[in-house]
């Protein structure tokens, strides 16, 4: 059983980088760091180049204020890592890059370096393949840890995270392209310390109030899992389709129904 007292929260977040005129620009060869060897920039933060994007990892946190501070307190550090001709774009999570920038850069063609899984079907997700070869997307993945995680709790926490976090993101995030590549409902990776929930884009990471709300929603998902509640199976397909299709009205209705279900169960 998930022990709420041992919960920890972390995140890996990506940003599109642009020229000063707003043209998306690949970060390849500029800041360094890889998935296997991210670069330490101090303060518990690490950065890396992920495809054409700038990615960073925050320190492990144990409460809401530490989490919000870790997420929102890194941007001055990141700006110093970029040359004066480039900037981070906090306004969107998808962009189309000029083919002239992408051709001849192996890293820019690499997608899905590690497999992830669907908590609803319990199957491995297919490798990303975009219809538009110039499309790239930036995510904001949350990592949740707890003492002695087991597969059943890992799956159920991801399902509740889709209920409490992914459904609201359907009406909060304005992007409608990212799920061509990543972030379909239930996407996660099991970790030795817990789980990585991989559904959200990065919209939540650049606003302190939204970041605070996101933490509280994940905490609700973990608390509900710790109570032993399970998402009713009759909702599995509805939740997946609603998130993957960006159906705002259906998301709001499902959120209302399942929030009421949890309140009644308690």
PDB file of C-alpha atoms in Angstrom:
ATOM      1  CA  UNK A   1       0.000   0.000   0.000  1.00  0.00           C
ATOM      2  CA  UNK A   2       1.263   3.461  -0.911  1.00  0.00           C
ATOM      3  CA  UNK A   3       2.530   5.314   2.179  1.00  0.00           C
ATOM      4  CA  UNK A   4       1.567   8.979   1.803  1.00  0.00           C
ATOM      5  CA  UNK A   5       4.089  10.047   4.449  1.00  0.00           C
ATOM      6  CA  UNK A   6       6.989   8.980   2.221  1.00  0.00           C
ATOM      7  CA  UNK A   7       5.921  10.871  -0.923  1.00  0.00           C
ATOM      8  CA  UNK A   8       8.458  12.823  -2.954  1.00  0.00           C
ATOM      9  CA  UNK A   9       7.931  14.920  -6.081  1.00  0.00           C
ATOM     10  CA  UNK A  10      10.238  15.821  -8.935  1.00  0.00           C
ATOM     11  CA  UNK A  11       9.921  16.916 -12.555  1.00  0.00           C
ATOM     12  CA  UNK A  12      11.646  16.959 -15.898  1.00  0.00           C
ATOM     13  CA  UNK A  13      10.551  19.909 -18.004  1.00  0.00           C
ATOM     14  CA  UNK A  14      11.267  20.903 -21.593  1.00  0.00           C
ATOM     15  CA  UNK A  15      11.202  24.229 -23.382  1.00  0.00           C
ATOM     16  CA  UNK A  16      11.245  25.289 -26.994  1.00  0.00           C
ATOM     17  CA  UNK A  17      14.136  27.646 -27.675  1.00  0.00           C
ATOM     18  CA  UNK A  18      13.828  30.399 -30.286  1.00  0.00           C
ATOM     19  CA  UNK A  19      15.812  33.190 -31.845  1.00  0.00           C
ATOM     20  CA  UNK A  20      15.056  36.684 -30.579  1.00  0.00           C
ATOM     21  CA  UNK A  21      12.616  37.074 -33.467  1.00  0.00           C
ATOM     22  CA  UNK A  22      10.676  33.992 -32.334  1.00  0.00           C
ATOM     23  CA  UNK A  23      11.911  31.404 -34.836  1.00  0.00           C
ATOM     24  CA  UNK A  24      12.225  27.917 -33.250  1.00  0.00           C
ATOM     25  CA  UNK A  25      15.897  26.956 -33.057  1.00  0.00           C
ATOM     26  CA  UNK A  26      17.387  23.531 -32.193  1.00  0.00           C
ATOM     27  CA  UNK A  27      19.443  23.444 -29.019  1.00  0.00           C
ATOM     28  CA  UNK A  28      21.689  20.676 -30.368  1.00  0.00           C
ATOM     29  CA  UNK A  29      25.352  21.215 -29.463  1.00  0.00           C
ATOM     30  CA  UNK A  30      24.687  24.393 -27.470  1.00  0.00           C
ATOM     31  CA  UNK A  31      24.146  23.557 -23.788  1.00  0.00           C
ATOM     32  CA  UNK A  32      25.399  19.975 -23.594  1.00  0.00           C
ATOM     33  CA  UNK A  33      24.107  17.166 -21.419  1.00  0.00           C
ATOM     34  CA  UNK A  34      22.406  13.944 -22.500  1.00  0.00           C
ATOM     35  CA  UNK A  35      19.790  11.556 -21.115  1.00  0.00           C
ATOM     36  CA  UNK A  36      22.558   9.342 -19.774  1.00  0.00           C
ATOM     37  CA  UNK A  37      24.768  12.201 -18.600  1.00  0.00           C
ATOM     38  CA  UNK A  38      22.802  15.371 -17.810  1.00  0.00           C
ATOM     39  CA  UNK A  39      24.940  18.380 -16.938  1.00  0.00           C
ATOM     40  CA  UNK A  40      24.949  19.731 -13.405  1.00  0.00           C
ATOM     41  CA  UNK A  41      24.247  23.496 -13.295  1.00  0.00           C
ATOM     42  CA  UNK A  42      24.145  23.758  -9.510  1.00  0.00           C
ATOM     43  CA  UNK A  43      21.391  23.947  -6.935  1.00  0.00           C
ATOM     44  CA  UNK A  44      20.373  20.352  -7.607  1.00  0.00           C
ATOM     45  CA  UNK A  45      19.412  21.144 -11.226  1.00  0.00           C
ATOM     46  CA  UNK A  46      20.585  19.249 -14.292  1.00  0.00           C
ATOM     47  CA  UNK A  47      20.151  20.137 -17.975  1.00  0.00           C
ATOM     48  CA  UNK A  48      20.367  18.235 -21.229  1.00  0.00           C
ATOM     49  CA  UNK A  49      19.613  18.462 -24.916  1.00  0.00           C
ATOM     50  CA  UNK A  50      16.553  16.367 -25.775  1.00  0.00           C
ATOM     51  CA  UNK A  51      16.038  16.182 -29.518  1.00  0.00           C
ATOM     52  CA  UNK A  52      15.886  19.923 -30.374  1.00  0.00           C
ATOM     53  CA  UNK A  53      14.631  21.004 -26.942  1.00  0.00           C
ATOM     54  CA  UNK A  54      16.169  22.285 -23.726  1.00  0.00           C
ATOM     55  CA  UNK A  55      15.331  19.935 -20.842  1.00  0.00           C
ATOM     56  CA  UNK A  56      16.032  20.281 -17.139  1.00  0.00           C
ATOM     57  CA  UNK A  57      15.470  18.211 -14.001  1.00  0.00           C
ATOM     58  CA  UNK A  58      14.551  19.764 -10.669  1.00  0.00           C
ATOM     59  CA  UNK A  59      15.724  18.592  -7.221  1.00  0.00           C
ATOM     60  CA  UNK A  60      13.602  16.045  -5.365  1.00  0.00           C
ATOM     61  CA  UNK A  61      11.041  17.815  -3.144  1.00  0.00           C
ATOM     62  CA  UNK A  62       8.797  16.741  -0.269  1.00  0.00           C
ATOM     63  CA  UNK A  63       6.137  19.446  -0.012  1.00  0.00           C
ATOM     64  CA  UNK A  64       4.217  21.919  -2.131  1.00  0.00           C
ATOM     65  CA  UNK A  65       6.268  25.022  -1.432  1.00  0.00           C
ATOM     66  CA  UNK A  66       9.554  23.254  -2.141  1.00  0.00           C
ATOM     67  CA  UNK A  67       8.123  21.843  -5.362  1.00  0.00           C
ATOM     68  CA  UNK A  68       6.815  25.190  -6.609  1.00  0.00           C
ATOM     69  CA  UNK A  69      10.050  26.894  -5.642  1.00  0.00           C
ATOM     70  CA  UNK A  70      12.149  24.277  -7.421  1.00  0.00           C
ATOM     71  CA  UNK A  71      10.069  24.517 -10.607  1.00  0.00           C
ATOM     72  CA  UNK A  72       9.825  28.294 -10.817  1.00  0.00           C
ATOM     73  CA  UNK A  73      13.205  29.180  -9.333  1.00  0.00           C
ATOM     74  CA  UNK A  74      15.414  27.804 -12.091  1.00  0.00           C
ATOM     75  CA  UNK A  75      14.744  30.152 -14.993  1.00  0.00           C
ATOM     76  CA  UNK A  76      17.519  32.648 -14.329  1.00  0.00           C
ATOM     77  CA  UNK A  77      19.988  29.763 -14.257  1.00  0.00           C
ATOM     78  CA  UNK A  78      18.656  28.433 -17.549  1.00  0.00           C
ATOM     79  CA  UNK A  79      18.806  31.802 -19.297  1.00  0.00           C
ATOM     80  CA  UNK A  80      22.507  32.032 -18.444  1.00  0.00           C
ATOM     81  CA  UNK A  81      23.096  28.747 -20.277  1.00  0.00           C
ATOM     82  CA  UNK A  82      21.841  30.177 -23.574  1.00  0.00           C
ATOM     83  CA  UNK A  83      23.784  32.487 -25.893  1.00  0.00           C
ATOM     84  CA  UNK A  84      22.434  36.067 -26.130  1.00  0.00           C
ATOM     85  CA  UNK A  85      20.911  35.285 -29.540  1.00  0.00           C
ATOM     86  CA  UNK A  86      18.507  32.669 -28.110  1.00  0.00           C
ATOM     87  CA  UNK A  87      15.634  32.646 -25.631  1.00  0.00           C
ATOM     88  CA  UNK A  88      13.231  30.204 -24.013  1.00  0.00           C
ATOM     89  CA  UNK A  89       9.639  30.329 -25.260  1.00  0.00           C
ATOM     90  CA  UNK A  90       7.209  30.050 -22.348  1.00  0.00           C
ATOM     91  CA  UNK A  91       4.109  30.576 -24.496  1.00  0.00           C
ATOM     92  CA  UNK A  92       3.752  27.245 -26.306  1.00  0.00           C
ATOM     93  CA  UNK A  93       4.666  23.575 -26.116  1.00  0.00           C
ATOM     94  CA  UNK A  94       4.711  22.689 -29.821  1.00  0.00           C
ATOM     95  CA  UNK A  95       6.565  24.239 -32.727  1.00  0.00           C
ATOM     96  CA  UNK A  96       7.469  23.556 -36.331  1.00  0.00           C
ATOM     97  CA  UNK A  97      11.178  23.781 -37.083  1.00  0.00           C
ATOM     98  CA  UNK A  98      12.641  24.683 -40.453  1.00  0.00           C
ATOM     99  CA  UNK A  99      13.889  21.539 -42.219  1.00  0.00           C
ATOM    100  CA  UNK A 100      17.182  23.327 -42.838  1.00  0.00           C
ATOM    101  CA  UNK A 101      17.743  23.218 -39.069  1.00  0.00           C
ATOM    102  CA  UNK A 102      16.744  19.553 -38.700  1.00  0.00           C
ATOM    103  CA  UNK A 103      18.576  17.959 -41.611  1.00  0.00           C
ATOM    104  CA  UNK A 104      21.971  16.524 -40.829  1.00  0.00           C
ATOM    105  CA  UNK A 105      21.473  16.540 -37.045  1.00  0.00           C
ATOM    106  CA  UNK A 106      21.002  12.940 -35.803  1.00  0.00           C
ATOM    107  CA  UNK A 107      19.711  14.089 -32.403  1.00  0.00           C
ATOM    108  CA  UNK A 108      16.942  16.069 -34.099  1.00  0.00           C
ATOM    109  CA  UNK A 109      15.597  12.863 -35.665  1.00  0.00           C
ATOM    110  CA  UNK A 110      15.603  10.766 -32.490  1.00  0.00           C
ATOM    111  CA  UNK A 111      12.221  10.108 -30.866  1.00  0.00           C
ATOM    112  CA  UNK A 112      11.181   7.894 -27.986  1.00  0.00           C
ATOM    113  CA  UNK A 113      14.596   6.914 -26.667  1.00  0.00           C
ATOM    114  CA  UNK A 114      12.969   4.711 -24.016  1.00  0.00           C
ATOM    115  CA  UNK A 115       9.565   3.027 -24.202  1.00  0.00           C
ATOM    116  CA  UNK A 116       6.708   4.207 -22.049  1.00  0.00           C
ATOM    117  CA  UNK A 117       3.463   2.476 -21.150  1.00  0.00           C
ATOM    118  CA  UNK A 118      -0.286   2.967 -20.960  1.00  0.00           C
ATOM    119  CA  UNK A 119      -1.654   2.480 -17.449  1.00  0.00           C
ATOM    120  CA  UNK A 120      -5.165   1.889 -18.793  1.00  0.00           C
ATOM    121  CA  UNK A 121      -4.287  -0.939 -21.170  1.00  0.00           C
ATOM    122  CA  UNK A 122      -1.103  -2.026 -19.337  1.00  0.00           C
ATOM    123  CA  UNK A 123       0.624  -2.205 -22.719  1.00  0.00           C
ATOM    124  CA  UNK A 124       3.700  -0.503 -24.153  1.00  0.00           C
ATOM    125  CA  UNK A 125       2.957   2.618 -26.178  1.00  0.00           C
ATOM    126  CA  UNK A 126       4.028   2.642 -29.837  1.00  0.00           C
ATOM    127  CA  UNK A 127       7.090   4.649 -30.783  1.00  0.00           C
ATOM    128  CA  UNK A 128       6.174   8.270 -31.697  1.00  0.00           C
ATOM    129  CA  UNK A 129       5.780   9.003 -35.408  1.00  0.00           C
ATOM    130  CA  UNK A 130       4.610  12.446 -36.462  1.00  0.00           C
ATOM    131  CA  UNK A 131       2.724  13.100 -39.677  1.00  0.00           C
ATOM    132  CA  UNK A 132       4.569  16.425 -39.799  1.00  0.00           C
ATOM    133  CA  UNK A 133       8.354  15.801 -39.701  1.00  0.00           C
ATOM    134  CA  UNK A 134       8.997  19.377 -38.534  1.00  0.00           C
ATOM    135  CA  UNK A 135       6.769  19.135 -35.427  1.00  0.00           C
ATOM    136  CA  UNK A 136       8.395  18.966 -31.993  1.00  0.00           C
ATOM    137  CA  UNK A 137       6.710  19.136 -28.584  1.00  0.00           C
ATOM    138  CA  UNK A 138       7.759  20.112 -25.062  1.00  0.00           C
ATOM    139  CA  UNK A 139       6.545  18.278 -21.968  1.00  0.00           C
ATOM    140  CA  UNK A 140       6.408  18.772 -18.222  1.00  0.00           C
ATOM    141  CA  UNK A 141       6.611  15.313 -16.658  1.00  0.00           C
ATOM    142  CA  UNK A 142       6.039  14.740 -12.947  1.00  0.00           C
ATOM    143  CA  UNK A 143       7.945  12.110 -10.960  1.00  0.00           C
ATOM    144  CA  UNK A 144       6.353  10.754  -7.786  1.00  0.00           C
ATOM    145  CA  UNK A 145       8.254   8.576  -5.351  1.00  0.00           C
ATOM    146  CA  UNK A 146       7.288   6.638  -2.251  1.00  0.00           C
ATOM    147  CA  UNK A 147       8.611   3.845  -0.078  1.00  0.00           C
ATOM    148  CA  UNK A 148       8.568   0.359  -1.610  1.00  0.00           C
ATOM    149  CA  UNK A 149       6.370   1.026  -4.680  1.00  0.00           C
ATOM    150  CA  UNK A 150       4.554  -1.960  -6.138  1.00  0.00           C
ATOM    151  CA  UNK A 151       3.111  -2.374  -9.663  1.00  0.00           C
ATOM    152  CA  UNK A 152      -0.528  -2.218  -8.566  1.00  0.00           C
ATOM    153  CA  UNK A 153      -0.094   1.125  -6.816  1.00  0.00           C
ATOM    154  CA  UNK A 154       1.994   2.465  -9.708  1.00  0.00           C
ATOM    155  CA  UNK A 155      -0.805   1.749 -12.174  1.00  0.00           C
ATOM    156  CA  UNK A 156      -3.571   3.074  -9.943  1.00  0.00           C
ATOM    157  CA  UNK A 157      -1.722   6.293  -9.142  1.00  0.00           C
ATOM    158  CA  UNK A 158      -1.277   7.006 -12.856  1.00  0.00           C
ATOM    159  CA  UNK A 159      -4.971   6.357 -13.464  1.00  0.00           C
ATOM    160  CA  UNK A 160      -5.954   8.772 -10.701  1.00  0.00           C
ATOM    161  CA  UNK A 161      -3.398  11.265 -12.014  1.00  0.00           C
ATOM    162  CA  UNK A 162      -5.206  11.167 -15.339  1.00  0.00           C
ATOM    163  CA  UNK A 163      -8.465  11.866 -13.494  1.00  0.00           C
ATOM    164  CA  UNK A 164      -7.265  14.695 -11.244  1.00  0.00           C
ATOM    165  CA  UNK A 165      -4.500  16.162 -13.428  1.00  0.00           C
ATOM    166  CA  UNK A 166      -4.827  15.160 -17.084  1.00  0.00           C
ATOM    167  CA  UNK A 167      -8.573  15.824 -17.390  1.00  0.00           C
ATOM    168  CA  UNK A 168      -8.236  19.444 -16.145  1.00  0.00           C
ATOM    169  CA  UNK A 169      -5.272  19.930 -18.473  1.00  0.00           C
ATOM    170  CA  UNK A 170      -7.647  19.352 -21.406  1.00  0.00           C
ATOM    171  CA  UNK A 171      -9.343  22.691 -20.705  1.00  0.00           C
ATOM    172  CA  UNK A 172      -6.328  24.469 -19.193  1.00  0.00           C
ATOM    173  CA  UNK A 173      -3.708  23.810 -21.880  1.00  0.00           C
ATOM    174  CA  UNK A 174      -4.427  25.420 -25.228  1.00  0.00           C
ATOM    175  CA  UNK A 175      -2.210  23.110 -27.277  1.00  0.00           C
ATOM    176  CA  UNK A 176      -3.932  20.635 -29.578  1.00  0.00           C
ATOM    177  CA  UNK A 177      -0.951  19.135 -31.434  1.00  0.00           C
ATOM    178  CA  UNK A 178       1.362  17.497 -28.892  1.00  0.00           C
ATOM    179  CA  UNK A 179      -0.482  14.177 -28.664  1.00  0.00           C
ATOM    180  CA  UNK A 180       0.461  13.471 -32.268  1.00  0.00           C
ATOM    181  CA  UNK A 181       3.816  12.615 -30.685  1.00  0.00           C
ATOM    182  CA  UNK A 182       3.580  12.168 -26.939  1.00  0.00           C
ATOM    183  CA  UNK A 183       1.347  12.483 -23.911  1.00  0.00           C
ATOM    184  CA  UNK A 184      -1.576  10.213 -24.606  1.00  0.00           C
ATOM    185  CA  UNK A 185      -3.772   9.227 -21.677  1.00  0.00           C
ATOM    186  CA  UNK A 186      -2.142   6.946 -19.144  1.00  0.00           C
ATOM    187  CA  UNK A 187       1.391   7.452 -20.442  1.00  0.00           C
ATOM    188  CA  UNK A 188       3.936   6.642 -17.752  1.00  0.00           C
ATOM    189  CA  UNK A 189       7.176   4.935 -16.911  1.00  0.00           C
ATOM    190  CA  UNK A 190       7.509   2.770 -13.812  1.00  0.00           C
ATOM    191  CA  UNK A 191      10.541   3.757 -11.751  1.00  0.00           C
ATOM    192  CA  UNK A 192      12.341   2.041  -8.914  1.00  0.00           C
ATOM    193  CA  UNK A 193      11.278   4.948  -6.705  1.00  0.00           C
ATOM    194  CA  UNK A 194       7.693   5.201  -8.028  1.00  0.00           C
ATOM    195  CA  UNK A 195       6.378   6.572 -11.334  1.00  0.00           C
ATOM    196  CA  UNK A 196       6.875   9.183 -14.029  1.00  0.00           C
ATOM    197  CA  UNK A 197       3.567  10.543 -15.330  1.00  0.00           C
ATOM    198  CA  UNK A 198       4.128  11.589 -18.950  1.00  0.00           C
ATOM    199  CA  UNK A 199       0.799  13.065 -20.072  1.00  0.00           C
ATOM    200  CA  UNK A 200       1.185  16.806 -19.421  1.00  0.00           C
ATOM    201  CA  UNK A 201       2.797  19.374 -21.667  1.00  0.00           C
ATOM    202  CA  UNK A 202       4.779  22.191 -20.045  1.00  0.00           C
ATOM    203  CA  UNK A 203       1.942  24.731 -19.679  1.00  0.00           C
ATOM    204  CA  UNK A 204       1.884  24.396 -15.880  1.00  0.00           C
ATOM    205  CA  UNK A 205       5.592  25.050 -15.281  1.00  0.00           C
ATOM    206  CA  UNK A 206       5.757  28.780 -16.020  1.00  0.00           C
ATOM    207  CA  UNK A 207       3.039  30.065 -13.682  1.00  0.00           C
ATOM    208  CA  UNK A 208       3.377  29.783  -9.906  1.00  0.00           C
ATOM    209  CA  UNK A 209      -0.367  29.494  -9.256  1.00  0.00           C
ATOM    210  CA  UNK A 210      -0.876  26.783 -11.865  1.00  0.00           C
ATOM    211  CA  UNK A 211       2.205  24.958 -10.615  1.00  0.00           C
ATOM    212  CA  UNK A 212       0.793  25.013  -7.094  1.00  0.00           C
ATOM    213  CA  UNK A 213      -2.521  23.613  -8.328  1.00  0.00           C
ATOM    214  CA  UNK A 214      -0.768  20.847 -10.259  1.00  0.00           C
ATOM    215  CA  UNK A 215       1.048  19.735  -7.117  1.00  0.00           C
ATOM    216  CA  UNK A 216      -2.209  19.592  -5.159  1.00  0.00           C
ATOM    217  CA  UNK A 217      -3.840  17.506  -7.889  1.00  0.00           C
ATOM    218  CA  UNK A 218      -1.017  14.986  -7.900  1.00  0.00           C
ATOM    219  CA  UNK A 219      -1.168  14.848  -4.126  1.00  0.00           C
ATOM    220  CA  UNK A 220      -4.905  14.101  -4.426  1.00  0.00           C
ATOM    221  CA  UNK A 221      -4.138  11.280  -6.868  1.00  0.00           C
ATOM    222  CA  UNK A 222      -1.577   9.819  -4.473  1.00  0.00           C
ATOM    223  CA  UNK A 223      -3.881  10.198  -1.469  1.00  0.00           C
ATOM    224  CA  UNK A 224      -6.737   8.488  -3.288  1.00  0.00           C
ATOM    225  CA  UNK A 225      -4.430   5.643  -4.274  1.00  0.00           C
ATOM    226  CA  UNK A 226      -3.215   5.332  -0.681  1.00  0.00           C
ATOM    227  CA  UNK A 227      -6.845   4.998   0.443  1.00  0.00           C
ATOM    228  CA  UNK A 228      -7.204   1.927  -1.770  1.00  0.00           C
ATOM    229  CA  UNK A 229      -9.781   3.443  -4.133  1.00  0.00           C
ATOM    230  CA  UNK A 230      -9.705   2.327  -7.752  1.00  0.00           C
ATOM    231  CA  UNK A 231     -10.970   4.090 -10.851  1.00  0.00           C
ATOM    232  CA  UNK A 232     -14.135   2.218 -11.922  1.00  0.00           C
ATOM    233  CA  UNK A 233     -13.351   0.117 -14.996  1.00  0.00           C
ATOM    234  CA  UNK A 234     -16.374   1.440 -16.907  1.00  0.00           C
ATOM    235  CA  UNK A 235     -14.572   4.797 -17.135  1.00  0.00           C
ATOM    236  CA  UNK A 236     -11.323   3.494 -18.633  1.00  0.00           C
ATOM    237  CA  UNK A 237     -12.157   3.970 -22.314  1.00  0.00           C
ATOM    238  CA  UNK A 238     -14.031   7.245 -21.754  1.00  0.00           C
ATOM    239  CA  UNK A 239     -11.084   8.809 -19.943  1.00  0.00           C
ATOM    240  CA  UNK A 240      -8.597   7.778 -22.604  1.00  0.00           C
ATOM    241  CA  UNK A 241     -10.697   9.009 -25.494  1.00  0.00           C
ATOM    242  CA  UNK A 242     -11.535  12.287 -23.779  1.00  0.00           C
ATOM    243  CA  UNK A 243      -7.902  13.144 -23.046  1.00  0.00           C
ATOM    244  CA  UNK A 244      -6.576  12.006 -26.414  1.00  0.00           C
ATOM    245  CA  UNK A 245      -9.280  13.878 -28.321  1.00  0.00           C
ATOM    246  CA  UNK A 246      -8.963  17.091 -26.230  1.00  0.00           C
ATOM    247  CA  UNK A 247     -12.716  16.955 -25.547  1.00  0.00           C
ATOM    248  CA  UNK A 248     -13.266  19.814 -23.086  1.00  0.00           C
ATOM    249  CA  UNK A 249     -16.935  19.246 -22.265  1.00  0.00           C
ATOM    250  CA  UNK A 250     -16.430  15.502 -21.753  1.00  0.00           C
ATOM    251  CA  UNK A 251     -13.361  16.171 -19.592  1.00  0.00           C
ATOM    252  CA  UNK A 252     -15.308  18.522 -17.346  1.00  0.00           C
ATOM    253  CA  UNK A 253     -18.145  16.030 -16.974  1.00  0.00           C
ATOM    254  CA  UNK A 254     -15.837  13.096 -16.192  1.00  0.00           C
ATOM    255  CA  UNK A 255     -13.894  15.175 -13.691  1.00  0.00           C
ATOM    256  CA  UNK A 256     -17.134  16.145 -11.941  1.00  0.00           C
ATOM    257  CA  UNK A 257     -18.404  12.555 -11.833  1.00  0.00           C
ATOM    258  CA  UNK A 258     -15.185  11.000 -10.590  1.00  0.00           C
ATOM    259  CA  UNK A 259     -14.498  13.729  -8.046  1.00  0.00           C
ATOM    260  CA  UNK A 260     -17.988  13.101  -6.671  1.00  0.00           C
ATOM    261  CA  UNK A 261     -17.298   9.354  -6.665  1.00  0.00           C
ATOM    262  CA  UNK A 262     -14.194   9.840  -4.525  1.00  0.00           C
ATOM    263  CA  UNK A 263     -15.958  12.207  -2.124  1.00  0.00           C
ATOM    264  CA  UNK A 264     -18.827   9.756  -1.701  1.00  0.00           C
ATOM    265  CA  UNK A 265     -16.420   6.849  -1.143  1.00  0.00           C
ATOM    266  CA  UNK A 266     -14.715   8.784   1.623  1.00  0.00           C
TER     267      UNK A 266
END
